[in-house]
Coordinates of C-alpha atoms and ligand atoms in Angstrom, one line a residue:
M737 CA 23.9 6.6 6.1
K738 CA 22.3 3.6 6.9
I739 CA 18.8 4.0 7.7
L740 CA 16.5 0.4 9.0
V741 CA 12.4 0.5 7.9
I742 CA 10.1 -0.8 9.6
N743 CA 6.4 -2.0 8.8
A744 CA 4.9 -3.6 11.9
G745 CA 1.0 -5.1 12.3
S746 CA -0.1 -6.0 16.0
S747 CA 2.0 -9.8 15.5
S748 CA 4.3 -9.1 13.1
M749 CA 7.2 -6.8 11.8
K750 CA 8.7 -6.5 8.6
Y751 CA 12.2 -4.5 8.3
Q752 CA 14.7 -3.7 5.3
L753 CA 17.9 -1.7 6.4
I754 CA 18.7 0.5 3.6
D755 CA 22.6 2.2 3.0
M756 CA 21.6 5.8 1.2
E757 CA 24.9 5.8 -0.7
N758 CA 23.2 3.7 -3.0
E759 CA 19.9 2.9 -1.7
N760 CA 20.7 -1.0 -1.4
V761 CA 18.8 -3.4 0.7
I762 CA 21.5 -4.5 3.9
A763 CA 19.5 -6.5 4.5
K764 CA 15.9 -7.9 5.3
G765 CA 13.8 -9.9 7.3
L766 CA 10.8 -10.2 9.2
C767 CA 9.9 -11.2 12.5
E768 CA 6.3 -13.2 12.8
R769 CA 4.3 -14.7 15.8
I770 CA 4.8 -12.1 18.1
G771 CA 3.1 -12.1 21.8
I772 CA 2.1 -15.7 20.7
D773 CA 5.7 -17.9 20.0
G774 CA 7.8 -16.3 17.7
K775 CA 10.3 -16.7 14.5
I776 CA 12.9 -14.4 12.8
T777 CA 13.6 -15.1 8.9
H778 CA 16.7 -12.7 8.1
K779 CA 18.4 -12.4 4.9
T780 CA 21.3 -10.1 3.9
H781 CA 22.4 -8.4 1.1
E782 CA 25.2 -11.1 0.9
G783 CA 22.4 -13.8 0.6
K784 CA 23.7 -15.6 3.8
E785 CA 19.7 -16.4 5.7
V786 CA 18.9 -17.1 9.1
A787 CA 15.5 -18.5 10.6
L788 CA 15.2 -19.0 14.1
E789 CA 12.2 -20.0 16.4
V790 CA 13.1 -17.1 19.6
A791 CA 10.3 -16.0 21.9
F792 CA 8.8 -12.5 21.6
P793 CA 6.2 -11.2 24.2
T794 CA 6.3 -8.3 23.0
H795 CA 7.8 -6.1 19.3
K796 CA 10.7 -4.9 22.0
E797 CA 11.7 -8.5 22.3
A798 CA 11.6 -9.1 18.1
F799 CA 13.1 -5.9 18.1
D800 CA 16.5 -6.7 20.8
K801 CA 16.6 -9.5 18.5
L802 CA 17.0 -7.7 15.3
M803 CA 19.6 -6.0 16.1
E804 CA 21.4 -8.7 17.6
L805 CA 21.9 -10.8 14.2
M806 CA 22.3 -7.4 12.2
T807 CA 25.4 -7.1 14.5
S808 CA 26.5 -10.6 15.5
G809 CA 26.7 -13.9 13.4
E810 CA 25.7 -15.6 10.2
G811 CA 23.4 -12.5 9.7
K812 CA 25.6 -9.0 10.3
V813 CA 25.8 -6.8 8.7
I814 CA 26.9 -4.2 10.4
D815 CA 29.7 -3.8 13.7
D816 CA 26.7 -1.6 16.0
V817 CA 23.5 -0.8 16.5
K818 CA 24.9 3.6 16.3
E819 CA 25.6 2.5 12.5
I820 CA 21.9 3.2 11.7
N821 CA 21.0 7.2 11.7
A822 CA 17.6 6.5 11.9
V823 CA 14.7 4.6 12.0
G824 CA 11.4 5.0 9.5
H825 CA 8.2 3.4 10.1
R826 CA 5.2 2.9 7.6
V827 CA 2.5 4.2 9.6
V828 CA -1.5 3.0 8.8
H829 CA -3.5 6.3 9.4
G830 CA -2.3 9.8 9.8
G831 CA -6.0 11.0 9.5
E832 CA -5.9 14.9 8.8
K833 CA -3.6 15.5 10.9
F834 CA -0.1 14.1 9.3
F835 CA -0.3 15.4 6.1
Q836 CA 3.6 14.3 5.3
S837 CA 6.2 12.0 7.5
V838 CA 6.9 13.4 10.8
V839 CA 10.2 13.2 13.1
C840 CA 8.4 11.6 16.0
N841 CA 8.5 12.8 19.4
D842 CA 5.8 12.6 22.8
E843 CA 3.2 14.3 21.4
I844 CA 4.1 13.0 17.4
I845 CA 3.8 9.2 19.4
A846 CA 0.1 10.6 21.2
A847 CA -1.7 11.7 18.4
I848 CA -0.8 8.5 16.3
E849 CA -1.9 6.0 18.9
D850 CA -5.3 9.0 19.7
L851 CA -6.2 7.4 15.5
S852 CA -6.5 4.2 17.0
A853 CA -10.3 5.1 16.7
L854 CA -9.3 5.0 12.4
A855 CA -7.4 2.3 11.7
P856 CA -8.2 0.0 15.2
L857 CA -5.4 -2.9 14.0
H858 CA -3.0 -0.9 13.1
N859 CA -1.9 2.3 14.3
P860 CA -1.3 0.7 17.8
A861 CA 0.9 -1.5 16.0
N862 CA 2.7 1.0 14.3
V863 CA 2.8 2.7 18.3
T864 CA 4.5 0.0 20.0
A865 CA 7.0 -0.8 17.2
I866 CA 7.9 2.8 17.4
K867 CA 7.7 2.9 21.6
A868 CA 9.5 -0.7 20.8
C869 CA 12.5 1.0 18.5
V870 CA 12.7 4.1 21.1
E871 CA 13.6 1.4 24.1
V872 CA 16.1 -0.6 22.1
M873 CA 18.0 1.8 20.4
G874 CA 17.6 5.3 23.0
K875 CA 16.1 8.4 22.3
D876 CA 18.9 9.8 20.6
V877 CA 17.9 7.9 17.2
P878 CA 15.4 9.7 15.7
Q879 CA 12.4 7.4 14.7
V880 CA 10.0 8.7 11.6
A881 CA 6.9 8.2 10.9
V882 CA 5.9 7.7 7.1
F883 CA 1.7 7.8 6.5
D884 CA -0.3 5.8 4.5
T885 CA -2.2 8.3 3.8
A886 CA -0.6 11.3 4.3
F887 CA -0.4 11.4 0.5
H888 CA -4.3 11.8 0.0
Q889 CA -4.7 14.8 2.0
T890 CA -4.6 16.9 -0.8
M891 CA -8.1 15.8 -2.2
P892 CA -10.9 18.6 -2.0
A893 CA -13.4 18.1 -0.1
K894 CA -15.7 17.3 -2.6
A895 CA -14.0 14.4 -3.1
Y896 CA -13.2 13.4 0.9
I897 CA -16.3 14.0 1.8
S898 CA -19.4 11.0 2.4
G899 CA -22.9 11.1 1.2
M900 CA -24.1 10.8 5.2
P901 CA -25.0 14.2 7.2
Y902 CA -21.8 16.3 7.8
E903 CA -22.5 15.7 11.3
Y904 CA -20.7 12.4 11.0
Y905 CA -17.4 14.0 9.7
E906 CA -17.8 17.1 12.4
K907 CA -18.2 14.0 15.0
Y908 CA -16.6 11.3 13.8
G909 CA -14.0 12.2 10.9
V910 CA -16.0 10.1 8.8
R911 CA -14.7 11.0 5.5
K912 CA -12.4 9.2 2.8
Y913 CA -9.0 8.7 3.5
G914 CA -7.4 6.7 1.1
F915 CA -4.9 4.2 1.8
H916 CA -1.1 3.0 0.0
G917 CA -0.3 6.6 -0.5
T918 CA 3.3 5.5 -0.4
S919 CA 3.2 3.8 -3.5
H920 CA 0.6 6.1 -5.4
R921 CA 3.5 8.6 -4.6
F922 CA 6.6 6.9 -5.0
V923 CA 5.8 5.7 -9.0
S924 CA 4.4 8.8 -9.9
S925 CA 6.9 10.6 -8.3
R926 CA 9.1 8.3 -10.3
L927 CA 6.8 9.6 -13.6
G928 CA 8.2 12.2 -13.2
E929 CA 11.7 11.9 -13.1
I930 CA 11.2 9.8 -16.2
L931 CA 9.1 12.8 -17.7
G932 CA 11.3 16.1 -16.3
G933 CA 8.0 16.7 -13.9
L934 CA 4.7 16.6 -12.8
E935 CA 4.2 19.9 -13.9
G936 CA 0.5 20.5 -15.2
K937 CA 0.4 16.3 -15.6
K938 CA -2.9 14.3 -15.1
V939 CA -2.2 10.9 -14.3
V940 CA -4.0 7.9 -12.9
T941 CA -2.1 5.4 -10.4
C942 CA -3.7 1.7 -10.6
H943 CA -1.7 -0.2 -7.1
L944 CA -3.3 -3.4 -8.2
G945 CA -2.6 -6.0 -5.1
N946 CA -3.9 -8.5 -3.0
G947 CA -5.2 -5.1 -1.8
S948 CA -5.7 -2.3 -5.0
S949 CA -6.1 1.1 -5.1
I950 CA -6.2 3.6 -7.3
A951 CA -5.4 7.5 -7.6
A952 CA -5.8 10.1 -9.8
I953 CA -3.0 12.4 -9.6
K954 CA -3.1 16.4 -11.3
D955 CA 0.5 18.5 -10.8
G956 CA 1.6 15.4 -8.0
K957 CA -1.6 16.1 -6.2
C958 CA -3.5 13.7 -5.4
M959 CA -7.0 14.4 -6.4
D960 CA -9.2 11.4 -5.6
T961 CA -8.6 7.5 -4.9
T962 CA -10.5 4.7 -4.7
M963 CA -10.7 3.5 -0.7
G964 CA -11.9 5.2 1.7
F965 CA -12.6 6.3 5.3
T966 CA -10.9 2.7 5.7
P967 CA -9.0 -0.2 2.7
L968 CA -12.3 -1.7 2.1
D969 CA -13.5 1.1 -0.4
G970 CA -13.0 1.1 -4.1
I971 CA -12.6 -1.8 -6.0
I972 CA -12.4 -5.6 -5.6
M973 CA -9.4 -6.9 -4.3
G974 CA -8.0 -10.1 -2.9
T975 CA -10.6 -10.5 0.0
R976 CA -12.6 -7.4 0.3
S977 CA -15.8 -6.7 -1.5
G978 CA -15.0 -2.9 -2.7
A979 CA -17.2 -0.6 -2.6
V980 CA -21.0 -2.1 -2.5
D981 CA -24.4 -0.6 -2.2
N982 CA -25.0 -0.2 1.6
S983 CA -28.5 -1.3 2.2
I984 CA -27.1 -5.3 0.6
V985 CA -25.0 -5.0 4.2
S986 CA -28.2 -4.0 6.3
Y987 CA -30.1 -7.2 3.8
V988 CA -28.2 -9.8 4.0
A989 CA -27.2 -9.2 7.9
E990 CA -31.5 -10.1 8.2
K991 CA -31.3 -12.8 5.8
E992 CA -28.6 -14.7 7.3
G993 CA -28.7 -13.7 11.1
L994 CA -25.1 -11.4 11.2
S995 CA -24.3 -10.0 13.4
W996 CA -22.3 -6.7 12.2
S997 CA -19.2 -8.1 12.8
E998 CA -19.4 -11.2 10.9
M999 CA -20.6 -9.0 8.5
N1000 CA -17.5 -6.7 8.3
N1001 CA -15.6 -10.1 8.4
I1002 CA -17.1 -11.1 5.3
L1003 CA -16.8 -8.3 3.9
N1004 CA -12.6 -7.6 4.6
K1005 CA -12.1 -11.2 4.7
K1006 CA -14.1 -13.3 2.3
S1007 CA -15.5 -11.2 -0.3
G1008 CA -13.9 -10.0 -3.5
F1009 CA -11.4 -12.8 -5.5
Q1010 CA -12.4 -15.4 -3.0
G1011 CA -16.0 -14.7 -2.2
I1012 CA -16.7 -14.0 -6.5
S1013 CA -15.0 -16.4 -7.5
G1014 CA -15.4 -18.9 -5.1
I1015 CA -11.7 -21.1 -5.7
S1016 CA -8.8 -18.2 -4.2
S1017 CA -8.0 -14.7 -3.1
D1018 CA -5.1 -14.7 -5.5
C1019 CA -5.0 -13.1 -9.2
R1020 CA -2.2 -16.1 -10.6
D1021 CA -4.8 -18.9 -9.5
L1022 CA -7.7 -17.5 -10.8
E1023 CA -5.4 -16.3 -14.6
V1024 CA -5.3 -20.1 -14.4
A1025 CA -8.7 -21.6 -13.7
A1026 CA -10.3 -19.2 -16.3
K1027 CA -7.7 -20.4 -18.6
E1028 CA -8.8 -23.7 -18.2
G1029 CA -12.5 -22.4 -18.1
N1030 CA -13.7 -22.1 -14.9
E1031 CA -16.3 -19.2 -15.8
R1032 CA -16.6 -17.8 -11.9
A1033 CA -13.0 -17.0 -12.2
Q1034 CA -13.3 -15.7 -15.2
L1035 CA -16.0 -13.4 -14.4
T1036 CA -14.6 -12.7 -11.6
L1037 CA -11.5 -11.2 -13.2
D1038 CA -13.8 -9.7 -15.7
K1039 CA -15.6 -7.5 -12.8
V1040 CA -12.0 -6.5 -11.6
C1041 CA -11.0 -4.9 -15.4
Y1042 CA -14.2 -3.2 -15.6
Q1043 CA -14.0 -1.2 -12.2
I1044 CA -10.2 -0.9 -13.1
K1045 CA -11.7 0.5 -16.7
Q1046 CA -14.4 2.8 -15.1
Y1047 CA -11.8 5.0 -12.7
V1048 CA -9.5 5.3 -15.7
G1049 CA -12.3 6.9 -17.2
S1050 CA -14.3 8.7 -14.1
Y1051 CA -10.4 10.2 -13.2
A1052 CA -9.7 11.2 -16.7
A1053 CA -13.2 13.1 -16.3
A1054 CA -12.1 14.8 -13.2
M1055 CA -9.0 16.1 -13.9
G1056 CA -9.8 16.8 -17.0
G1057 CA -7.8 15.1 -19.6
L1058 CA -4.9 12.3 -18.5
D1059 CA -1.5 12.5 -20.1
A1060 CA -0.8 8.5 -18.5
V1061 CA -1.9 5.4 -16.4
I1062 CA 0.3 3.5 -14.0
F1063 CA 0.1 -0.4 -13.1
T1064 CA 1.7 -1.4 -9.9
G1065 CA 1.2 -3.9 -6.9
G1066 CA 1.8 -7.6 -7.3
I1067 CA -1.2 -7.3 -10.1
G1068 CA -0.5 -4.3 -11.6
E1069 CA 3.5 -5.2 -12.2
N1070 CA 2.8 -8.9 -13.1
S1071 CA -0.4 -9.2 -15.3
A1072 CA -0.3 -8.5 -18.4
S1073 CA -3.4 -10.1 -18.3
V1074 CA -5.2 -7.5 -16.1
R1075 CA -3.4 -4.3 -18.0
Y1076 CA -4.2 -5.1 -21.5
N1077 CA -8.1 -5.8 -20.3
V1078 CA -8.3 -2.8 -18.8
C1079 CA -6.3 -0.1 -21.5
K1080 CA -7.8 -2.1 -24.0
D1081 CA -11.2 0.1 -25.9
M1082 CA -9.5 2.9 -24.3
E1083 CA -8.7 4.7 -28.2
F1084 CA -11.5 7.1 -26.9
L1085 CA -10.1 8.9 -24.4
G1086 CA -6.0 8.8 -25.9
L1087 CA -4.9 5.8 -24.9
E1088 CA -4.4 3.0 -27.7
V1089 CA -2.0 0.1 -26.0
C1090 CA 0.1 -2.8 -28.0
E1091 CA -0.8 -6.2 -26.5
E1092 CA 2.9 -7.7 -27.0
L1093 CA 4.7 -4.6 -25.5
C1094 CA 2.1 -5.4 -23.1
A1095 CA 3.3 -8.8 -22.3
N1096 CA 7.0 -7.8 -22.2
A1097 CA 6.3 -4.7 -20.3
S1098 CA 6.2 -7.6 -15.8
R1099 CA 8.5 -6.8 -13.6
K1100 CA 10.1 -3.5 -15.1
E1101 CA 9.9 0.0 -15.5
A1102 CA 8.2 -0.3 -19.2
T1103 CA 5.5 1.6 -21.3
F1104 CA 3.1 -0.4 -23.2
N1105 CA 1.3 2.1 -25.6
T1106 CA 1.5 2.4 -28.7
E1107 CA 3.6 4.6 -30.8
N1108 CA 0.1 7.1 -31.8
S1109 CA -1.1 6.8 -28.4
K1110 CA -1.3 10.3 -26.7
V1111 CA -1.9 8.8 -23.0
Q1112 CA 1.3 7.0 -22.2
A1113 CA 1.0 3.4 -20.3
W1114 CA 3.3 2.3 -18.4
V1115 CA 4.7 -0.6 -15.5
L1116 CA 6.2 1.4 -12.8
P1117 CA 7.8 -1.3 -9.7
T1118 CA 6.6 0.1 -6.9
N1119 CA 9.4 0.6 -3.5
E1120 CA 7.6 1.5 -0.7
E1121 CA 10.8 0.7 1.6
L1122 CA 12.6 3.1 -0.4
L1123 CA 10.2 6.5 -0.1
I1124 CA 10.5 5.9 3.5
A1125 CA 13.6 6.0 3.6
R1126 CA 14.3 9.0 1.8
D1127 CA 11.5 10.8 3.9
T1128 CA 13.3 9.5 6.9
A1129 CA 17.0 9.8 5.4
E1130 CA 15.7 14.0 4.6
L1131 CA 13.7 14.5 7.8
V1132 CA 17.2 13.6 9.4
K1133 CA 19.6 15.2 7.8
Ligands
AMP2698 P1 0.9 -7.8 -3.8 O1 -0.1 -7.7 -2.6 O2 1.4 -6.7 -4.1 O3 2.5 -8.5 -3.1 O4 0.2 -8.5 -4.7 C1 -0.3 -9.9 -4.7 C2 -0.9 -9.7 -5.5 O5 -0.6 -10.3 -7.1 C3 -2.1 -11.6 -5.6 O6 -2.8 -11.7 -6.0 C4 -0.7 -12.6 -7.1 O7 -1.7 -13.3 -7.6 C5 -0.8 -11.2 -7.4 N1 0.5 -11.5 -8.6 C6 1.8 -11.5 -8.3 N2 2.4 -11.8 -9.5 C7 1.2 -12.7 -10.7 C8 2.0 -12.7 -11.7 N3 2.7 -13.3 -12.5 N4 0.1 -12.5 -12.8 C9 -0.5 -12.6 -12.0 N5 -0.9 -12.3 -10.4 C10 0.1 -12.4 -10.0

């Protein structure tokens, strides 16, 4: 069985074609600048690369070109589009309606479209991509939606309800939804495979990348997570502020004469690593600058490690214990210093880590706790595309 995985944005579309017999990626690539001009970069499993500039007025033309590249010329990996059994789409927001992946029909597509109020930049793009695939491949090829929010739907109301009047939840669906659900599910399930199940296990998963979120997972189910109504909540990220005292927002907006949308832009695009350090949104740049003595780069790294540590502790308290902490995402998988600074001095919780093991744990499945530690510390590389493909294959079997 061959599954195509699509991750669509408003002007881009990332894709992977996965052979489910061995879970190998047959081809992958990126369509960019859709609606502007158009560019596609396509790579095959044999290492052949095709890069083309083509007009992509809409996602449909991008999808047409992608099908042509897969079936002909240098980038060819299949003889016929019909070899693709189904398509799995990453859909950002499933609201309270979707707690698992679904095969799309007109009703489901309309429901995803209806949730656009909650994810105005993402859900419309996801729907556009689903419709483009149906148009090009025909209605017989199943289109499966895999939601970023779905895994977090098991959170209890005390975790997801906001402190604002309840009527806003009733009228507008204002509550915590959580994101990166596919990644938290992938790495926690992987730990379950390694340990022979997650029954009775209390796990904190730290997805740390350009966007970051942490989740408390008990018995394999999400109990709480740091991102909220939108991905802005929680810890500081590349350019997002994470949670701030809401009064600061109106205070600074008034002082600086900023509109709501300008303020939103600052909170989402100019804060976090970028905003505190004044140097970069990229963790690697901050680590280099901090080593060279830049105090604000060091402060940014200290702040993020402090926040992650706080969540590990508070989620252990929320779950009544802790069996494992998992690090994943670009920072979680690669930055030994972030991992070590989060986990050191946590012996009171039963977590004891080894600095040398931590330094050697990057980019692979590895533990870095000491032999005596009661809590395991793991690096588990995430693979959201593979989980989307697995869900899709399972639903269309
Ligand atoms: P992601 O969004 O998951 O691709 O993660 C991007 C983040 O991972 C950026 O902040 C990168 O600086 C960070 N990252 C990637 N490689 C490394 C590395 N070797 N050391 C520290 N951070 C890294």
